């Protein structure tokens, strides 16, 4: 596996993170400081087509939760399934660039649009992010090969670190940290 494919695979691990981070409530912002809504990006601007299976660990307030996430990214659509360790489906997301479809386990409410926007922040190209998160709207981006940060009105909301076989996401907006390990990666390019 090439380093470029591995790097892309690690970024796509962030998709799983989004599911976990949004499962937890509590924003650190007051209602008057609430940041603008994150943007959904087109699948056509996404990563190379890939199928990923990942182990996701969520740490919040000293408690840890784990699950498996399976993500399929193509230029036509994005699909994500999150499974509990028991195999029960927690979340299903599908986005074709226009319509977002979401199904969750009974009695579970998750913000699908926000989850997908977080995944896209970790996976999509720098150019796509710069085109969508505009400074005149209060957004700022700090993007390197090993780290991505999203700021709103000079406050860091997301800090994504790509480290060897893991992606570590510090969601300062929701007050948790997610670690994602890619277990399997299958290239879907023809």
Phi, psi and omega in degrees: 000131182284159179297324179297315178294321179297315180300316178296321179296319179294320178297320182291343175297336181297336178304316180296324181300318184302321180300313183292315185297327181275348176289341181260141182271211172060101174271149177273001180257143174285162181305325181287340180258002185306128183290161175300157181290136176297156189259139172274133181256158182287138176304327181297338179266005186277193182289171174303146181305128185206151173244125183236139170242127187224151172260128183241132176238127180250128177243120177215126179052041176078001179254143182240137174234145179232149172202174179251136177237136177239120182239137177237117182244121173230172179287348179263329185196159176242132175231142178219135173232130176247129183241139173288162179305336178283351182097352180292135179286125179266319185210144172227127177233142175216131181222127181253011181101343178233315184244133176255121177253134182222135171228137179233164175297153179306142178065018176244127177245120180231140179279090185304318181298316179294321178300312181296319179298323178291319177299313181297324178300322181281334189253325188287165184293157175304318182299316179297321179293314180299326179288337185257327181254088190272137178303324181292349176259007178097356182275150171218144180237141169233110188235124173227179178295331185254350185208145172227135175231139175245124180241147174228123184049047176069013176250131178288123177263314182230138175230112183248122181244128178259110185232112179046247184267009184232156168242131179242123181244123174256108180264095182287338176294318183256354175074043178213168176233139180236135174244131183236130177239124178281121180270324181210140179225126180236120178292130181253008179289139182292000000 
